[in-house]
Structures are given as structure tokens and as C-alpha cells.
């Protein structure tokens, strides 16, 4: 007699790298007899894959743990694990503060989850926040061959050596490591066999990738040779690692999509220096010019922090001017959040109301630019990779080359198809299109 499979619920916070890690953790736990559920109430094990980037992100862990406590009262066999960047940053502090937690494992050690699960089932409480010598990707089982949707993330690089003054990532993810190109190509082939046509290569500093000859551009070239892989993207890049070969690839590698997330954080040289970004606003603008020379229609996005310690009205105006000069397709903006252990956390903070006002002003400009870029798409033809049915009958949703969300009507099953469309209208966060091929 076989026993019913145990159920695993994973909640993912934070960046795409956590999304990828959650998939890998679910696959690793599959080897222990777990299947995934989307209801925490049904689970035998809950993993919270956390983010430490801003205070609010980190606090979510504790409010979720509060709610899980009630579930554990109903089901004393429920095991609760904390993974990801808060696990790395706070380690056994979590176990001490939260008796409800059974295991804590950092992003570099999750290949040890199956062994930790066994220890937990035996009644233990375990913490592992090592930066182990061994490569977790060598130890994790091969990826599942099960059919999947047409898009996937693939982590190629982890960690960060940049030490921006506000950022916890170098501490939670450790120093930069690149995975060997042959392993990545093998993983990409497997994803394509499972139905994937669009892969986004991930790294905290993905364009610092050095696991292939020619760096990230070299890796993109190797992946572009895979039949059935039609679209390649990568994120997140640092301006100082955009080398000539990568810029050129945007012009001459048709599978490399015309989309680039290139965070600048601020338009003020004084603030960029205080942030330890190691480039000026002018250097960033020149870089954008070179990228646009290679691929004129590329859609650019960025991240911004407002209210970094020392930011004056004039510094903020410089950020607004930079945004005006670039013309982004979209961007994320955040209020500065002091993070324990980072150099900027020691500095005097900008007034909270000033930060709020600046955030609103910046977001209004970014929203306007996003809308302008979308409006400019109306009447244009592009291709869309359709992923799933939309909300209305006969409606399908997918992504354009520029990563716009696109809806189109069709009686066919468009899932996994790349089709030519003409854009007919825009909404705040999506485009409407008609099939023309
Ligand atoms: N590696 C990426 C960023 C990773 S963090 C890069 O260098 O661009 C994602 C974004 O979160 C950052 O770009 C930054 O805008 C924001 N962020 C990071 N730390 C922050 C902090 N302490 N307060 C507010 N925003 C922060
Ligand atoms: Fe953080 Fe800077 Fe590294 Fe990006 S480059 S992960 S912002 S330290
Ligand atoms: Fe958050 Fe860690 Fe990603 S802090 S943004 S989950 S690298």
C-alpha cells in the first residue's frame, strides 16, 4: 500500500530569483514524496521563501508566521520552514523568536532541504545558513520533465560583489558566482523539451556572468543555437557590466528580445556616489545611447530609490531630469528603507513626508512614460507568445517582444504559440491586439 503524498505549500516573496528557487525547492521535495498545493490549509509542510530587500518585505514573514500559528494548532504535524533572504540574514534568530518555525535554510543551502526535512520529521529544529563549498546545482536532482508553460526563469549567476550602500543582497546571497555554461545549456534544453520557448536568464548581477567565453553575450549565443528556444531575456543588469559584446548582441541576435532592465537608482551624481554605484548620470545616459544605437526600439526599464540619505530637492530634480531624458517603458520606484548592516543605515534619514511626495511625483512621470510608450505601439505589428486564456471567453493573454502584456481574441487554443499581431488599443498595464498571422 502506498501512502497519500505529502503536501507542500510554498509562498514566494521578492525577486524572480526566489521564484526560480521555489521551483527548485519544490522539485527537491518531490524526491521526498511531496506534491505542491496552493492551499496552506491542506499542507503538511509550508515553506516561506522570503525577501529582505526592504523593511516591509521582511516584516511580511512575521505577519504570515502569526497566521500559520493558528494552522499549526489545528494540525500539530504541520512543519514550517523559512527559506530565502530573511532566513539568511536572521538565521537562528528566527527559530528563537518564532517557536512555530521548524527549519530555516538560506538561499545557498536549499539542496540540503530533503535532509533537513527528515531531521524535522524526527522532531528536530534545524538552521542552515552556510555558504557551502559544494555547488547546490550539482546536488539538486535533474529538473522535472513534466510539461510546463511556455516561459521560464533560469538562474545563471548568483550573488553580488557591488556593495551598493543601501543593499542587503551581497550579505544574503554572498559573492558573485557564475554557473558553467554547459550546465545552463543542458537545463535550457530540458526546459525547451518541457514546452518552454522564452527563457529569462537570472542573476543578481546577471551581466557580470563569466561562466562562458565572451561572458553573458557568449552564453546568449550558445542558447540561441537551441532549436525551439525562440526568445531570450536576462535580468538584472548593472550599468557597469554592460560590455560591448552584450550591447552588440542586442543588434545582431534576433532571439535576444528588445527589452532591458537597467537600474540606475538616482539621477544625481552626488547620490550615485553616496550609493557606491560607481558611475555618473552622464555615463548612464551615454550607455543608453550606445544600447539604442544597437537596437533602436529596445524598451528600457529601471529601479529608483527616492529619499536616499542626503537626497535634497535638487538631487531629486536630477532624477526626474534623467527619467525625462531616457524615456522608460516602465520602472519600479521605492522609498529608501534602512537595512541593518548596510553602510547607509548609519546615515540621517530624509523626512518621511518628503519621501512620500517624491515617490508620488516620480511615479506619476513613470506612469506617463509607460502610457506614452504603450500608445506608440497602437497600429504597430509585433509578435506575441501566448501563455494562457484571459478572463473573458475567447480571450488569450501573452507577452510581446517588448514584454508588454497583450490580450487578443481567438477561437483557437493559442497556448504556447508565437503569433503575429497588430496592436489596436492600450489599457493602463496591457495592450489589446488582433491576430494577423
Ligand atoms: N541587482 C539589482 C537590484 C536588486 S534589488 C541592481 O543592482 O539593480 C532590487 C531593487 O530594490 C534595487 O534596484 C533597488 O531599487 C531596490 N532596493 C534595494 N535596496 C533597497 C533599500 N534599502 N531601500 C529601498 N529600495 C531598495
Ligand atoms: Fe544590491 Fe547593488 Fe548588488 Fe544590485 S548591484 S544587488 S543593488 S548591491
Ligand atoms: Fe529579496 Fe533576496 Fe531577491 S532580498 S529581492 S529575495 S535577492
Coordinates of C-alpha atoms in Angstrom, one line a residue, residues 11-262:
X11 CA 4.8 31.2 -0.6
X12 CA 7.3 33.2 -2.6
X13 CA 8.2 36.8 -1.9
X14 CA 10.8 39.1 -3.5
X15 CA 12.5 38.8 -6.9
X16 CA 12.5 36.4 -9.8
X17 CA 15.5 34.6 -8.3
X18 CA 13.2 33.5 -5.4
X19 CA 10.6 32.3 -8.0
X20 CA 13.2 30.1 -9.6
X21 CA 14.5 28.9 -6.2
X22 CA 10.9 28.0 -5.1
X23 CA 10.6 25.8 -8.2
X24 CA 13.8 24.1 -7.5
X25 CA 12.9 23.5 -3.8
X26 CA 9.5 22.1 -4.8
X27 CA 11.3 19.7 -7.2
X28 CA 13.8 18.7 -4.4
X29 CA 10.9 18.0 -2.1
X30 CA 9.2 16.0 -4.8
X31 CA 12.0 13.4 -4.2
X32 CA 10.8 13.2 -0.6
X33 CA 7.3 12.4 -1.7
X34 CA 5.8 15.9 -1.6
X35 CA 3.4 17.3 -4.2
X36 CA 2.6 21.0 -4.3
X37 CA -0.7 22.5 -3.1
X38 CA -1.9 26.1 -3.4
X39 CA -3.7 26.0 -0.1
X40 CA -1.7 26.3 3.1
X41 CA -4.6 24.7 5.0
X42 CA -4.0 21.4 3.2
X43 CA -0.3 21.4 3.6
X44 CA 2.0 19.0 5.6
X45 CA 4.8 21.5 5.1
X46 CA 4.8 25.2 4.5
X47 CA 7.9 27.0 3.1
X48 CA 8.0 30.8 3.2
X49 CA 10.6 31.9 0.6
X50 CA 11.4 35.3 1.9
X51 CA 12.9 38.7 0.8
X52 CA 14.9 41.0 2.9
X53 CA 15.4 43.9 0.5
X54 CA 13.2 46.5 2.3
X55 CA 11.8 46.5 5.8
X56 CA 8.2 45.9 4.7
X57 CA 9.2 42.8 2.7
X58 CA 11.0 41.3 5.7
X59 CA 8.1 42.2 8.1
X60 CA 5.7 40.1 5.9
X61 CA 7.4 37.0 7.2
X62 CA 6.4 37.7 10.8
X63 CA 2.8 38.5 9.9
X64 CA 2.5 35.3 7.9
X65 CA 4.0 33.3 10.7
X66 CA 1.4 34.7 13.0
X67 CA -1.3 33.3 10.8
X68 CA 0.4 30.0 10.4
X69 CA 0.5 29.5 14.1
X70 CA -3.3 29.0 14.0
X71 CA -2.9 26.3 11.4
X72 CA -0.4 24.5 13.4
X73 CA -2.8 24.4 16.4
X74 CA -5.3 22.6 14.1
X75 CA -2.6 20.3 12.6
X76 CA 0.3 19.7 15.0
X77 CA 2.1 17.7 12.3
X78 CA 2.4 20.7 10.1
X79 CA 6.1 21.6 9.5
X80 CA 7.0 25.2 8.8
X81 CA 10.2 26.3 7.1
X82 CA 11.7 29.8 6.4
X83 CA 13.9 30.0 3.3
X84 CA 15.4 32.8 1.2
X85 CA 17.0 36.1 2.2
X86 CA 15.4 36.7 5.6
X87 CA 16.4 33.2 6.5
X88 CA 20.0 34.0 5.5
X89 CA 20.0 37.4 7.3
X90 CA 18.4 36.4 10.5
X91 CA 19.2 32.6 10.8
X92 CA 18.7 31.2 14.3
X93 CA 17.2 34.4 15.5
X94 CA 14.0 33.3 13.6
X95 CA 14.0 29.9 15.5
X96 CA 14.5 31.8 18.8
X97 CA 11.7 34.4 18.2
X98 CA 9.2 32.1 16.5
X99 CA 8.7 28.7 18.2
X100 CA 6.3 27.8 15.3
X101 CA 9.2 27.6 12.9
X102 CA 10.8 24.1 12.4
X103 CA 13.5 24.9 9.8
X104 CA 15.5 27.8 8.5
X105 CA 17.6 27.5 5.3
X106 CA 19.4 30.2 3.3
X107 CA 19.4 30.5 -0.5
X108 CA 22.8 28.8 -0.9
X109 CA 21.9 25.7 1.1
X110 CA 18.5 24.6 -0.1
X111 CA 19.9 21.5 -1.8
X112 CA 20.1 20.3 1.8
X113 CA 16.3 20.7 2.3
X114 CA 15.5 16.9 1.9
X115 CA 17.9 16.0 4.7
X116 CA 16.6 18.9 6.9
X117 CA 13.1 17.7 6.3
X118 CA 14.0 14.3 7.6
X119 CA 15.6 15.8 10.7
X120 CA 12.5 17.9 11.3
X121 CA 10.2 14.8 10.9
X122 CA 12.4 13.2 13.6
X123 CA 11.5 16.0 15.9
X124 CA 14.4 18.4 15.4
X125 CA 14.5 22.2 14.7
X126 CA 17.3 23.0 12.2
X127 CA 19.1 26.0 10.8
X128 CA 21.4 26.1 7.8
X129 CA 22.7 29.4 6.6
X130 CA 26.1 28.2 5.3
X131 CA 27.7 29.4 2.1
X132 CA 28.7 25.8 1.3
X133 CA 31.7 24.8 -0.8
X134 CA 29.7 22.4 -2.9
X135 CA 27.6 23.8 -5.8
X136 CA 23.9 23.2 -4.9
X137 CA 23.1 22.8 -8.6
X138 CA 25.3 19.8 -8.8
X139 CA 23.5 18.1 -5.9
X140 CA 19.9 19.1 -6.7
X141 CA 18.1 16.4 -8.8
X142 CA 17.8 17.0 -12.5
X143 CA 14.8 19.3 -13.3
X144 CA 11.4 17.8 -13.7
X145 CA 10.5 16.7 -17.3
X146 CA 6.8 17.5 -16.7
X147 CA 5.1 19.7 -19.4
X148 CA 5.1 23.3 -18.4
X149 CA 4.1 26.7 -19.6
X150 CA 6.0 28.5 -22.4
X151 CA 8.1 30.8 -20.3
X152 CA 10.7 30.0 -17.6
X153 CA 13.4 31.6 -15.5
X154 CA 16.8 30.1 -15.4
X155 CA 19.4 31.2 -12.8
X156 CA 22.8 31.6 -14.4
X157 CA 24.6 33.8 -11.8
X158 CA 24.1 34.4 -8.1
X159 CA 25.4 36.8 -5.6
X160 CA 26.8 40.3 -5.8
X161 CA 30.1 42.0 -5.2
X162 CA 29.0 45.5 -5.8
X163 CA 28.0 46.5 -2.2
X164 CA 25.7 49.4 -3.0
X165 CA 25.4 51.3 0.3
X166 CA 21.7 50.6 0.8
X167 CA 21.6 46.9 -0.3
X168 CA 21.4 43.6 1.7
X169 CA 21.9 41.3 -1.3
X170 CA 25.7 41.0 -1.1
X171 CA 25.1 39.7 2.5
X172 CA 22.1 37.5 1.9
X173 CA 23.3 36.0 -1.4
X174 CA 27.1 36.1 -1.0
X175 CA 29.7 36.9 -3.6
X176 CA 29.3 36.5 -7.3
X177 CA 29.3 33.0 -8.7
X178 CA 28.6 32.0 -12.3
X179 CA 27.2 28.6 -13.3
X180 CA 29.2 26.8 -16.0
X181 CA 27.7 27.4 -19.5
X182 CA 27.3 23.6 -20.4
X183 CA 25.1 23.0 -17.3
X184 CA 22.9 26.0 -18.3
X185 CA 22.6 24.9 -21.9
X186 CA 21.6 21.4 -20.7
X187 CA 19.0 22.9 -18.3
X188 CA 17.7 25.1 -21.1
X189 CA 17.4 22.2 -23.5
X190 CA 15.4 20.3 -20.8
X191 CA 13.1 23.3 -20.4
X192 CA 12.5 23.5 -24.2
X193 CA 11.6 19.8 -24.2
X194 CA 9.1 20.5 -21.5
X195 CA 7.4 23.2 -23.7
X196 CA 9.4 26.4 -22.9
X197 CA 10.0 28.9 -25.7
X198 CA 11.0 32.0 -23.8
X199 CA 13.8 31.9 -21.1
X200 CA 14.8 34.8 -18.8
X201 CA 18.3 34.3 -17.5
X202 CA 18.6 35.4 -13.9
X203 CA 21.3 36.8 -11.7
X204 CA 21.6 39.5 -9.1
X205 CA 24.2 40.9 -11.5
X206 CA 23.4 38.8 -14.5
X207 CA 25.6 40.7 -16.9
X208 CA 28.6 40.1 -14.7
X209 CA 28.2 36.4 -15.8
X210 CA 31.6 34.9 -16.6
X211 CA 30.9 31.2 -16.9
X212 CA 31.2 31.2 -20.8
X213 CA 33.7 32.6 -23.1
X214 CA 32.5 36.0 -24.1
X215 CA 30.6 36.4 -20.8
X216 CA 26.8 36.8 -20.9
X217 CA 26.9 37.6 -24.7
X218 CA 28.7 34.3 -25.2
X219 CA 26.1 32.4 -23.2
X220 CA 23.3 34.1 -25.1
X221 CA 24.9 32.9 -28.3
X222 CA 25.1 29.3 -27.1
X223 CA 21.5 29.3 -26.0
X224 CA 20.3 31.0 -29.2
X225 CA 21.6 27.8 -31.1
X226 CA 18.9 25.7 -29.3
X227 CA 16.1 24.8 -31.7
X228 CA 12.7 25.6 -30.2
X229 CA 14.0 28.3 -27.9
X230 CA 12.7 31.4 -29.5
X231 CA 13.1 34.2 -27.0
X232 CA 15.9 35.1 -24.6
X233 CA 15.9 37.8 -21.9
X234 CA 18.1 38.5 -18.9
X235 CA 17.8 40.4 -15.7
X236 CA 19.0 42.2 -13.5
X237 CA 21.9 44.1 -15.1
X238 CA 24.3 46.6 -13.6
X239 CA 25.2 49.5 -15.9
X240 CA 29.0 49.0 -15.3
X241 CA 28.8 45.4 -16.6
X242 CA 27.1 46.2 -20.0
X243 CA 30.1 45.2 -22.2
X244 CA 30.4 45.8 -25.9
X245 CA 29.6 42.2 -26.9
X246 CA 26.4 42.3 -24.9
X247 CA 25.3 45.6 -26.4
X248 CA 26.2 44.3 -29.9
X249 CA 24.1 41.1 -29.3
X250 CA 21.0 43.3 -28.9
X251 CA 21.6 44.4 -32.5
X252 CA 22.6 41.1 -34.1
X253 CA 21.0 38.2 -32.1
X254 CA 17.4 38.1 -33.2
X255 CA 16.4 35.8 -30.3
X256 CA 17.5 38.4 -27.8
X257 CA 14.4 40.3 -27.1
X258 CA 14.3 44.2 -27.3
X259 CA 13.8 44.6 -23.6
X260 CA 16.4 45.6 -20.9
X261 CA 16.0 46.3 -17.2
X262 CA 18.9 48.5 -16.3

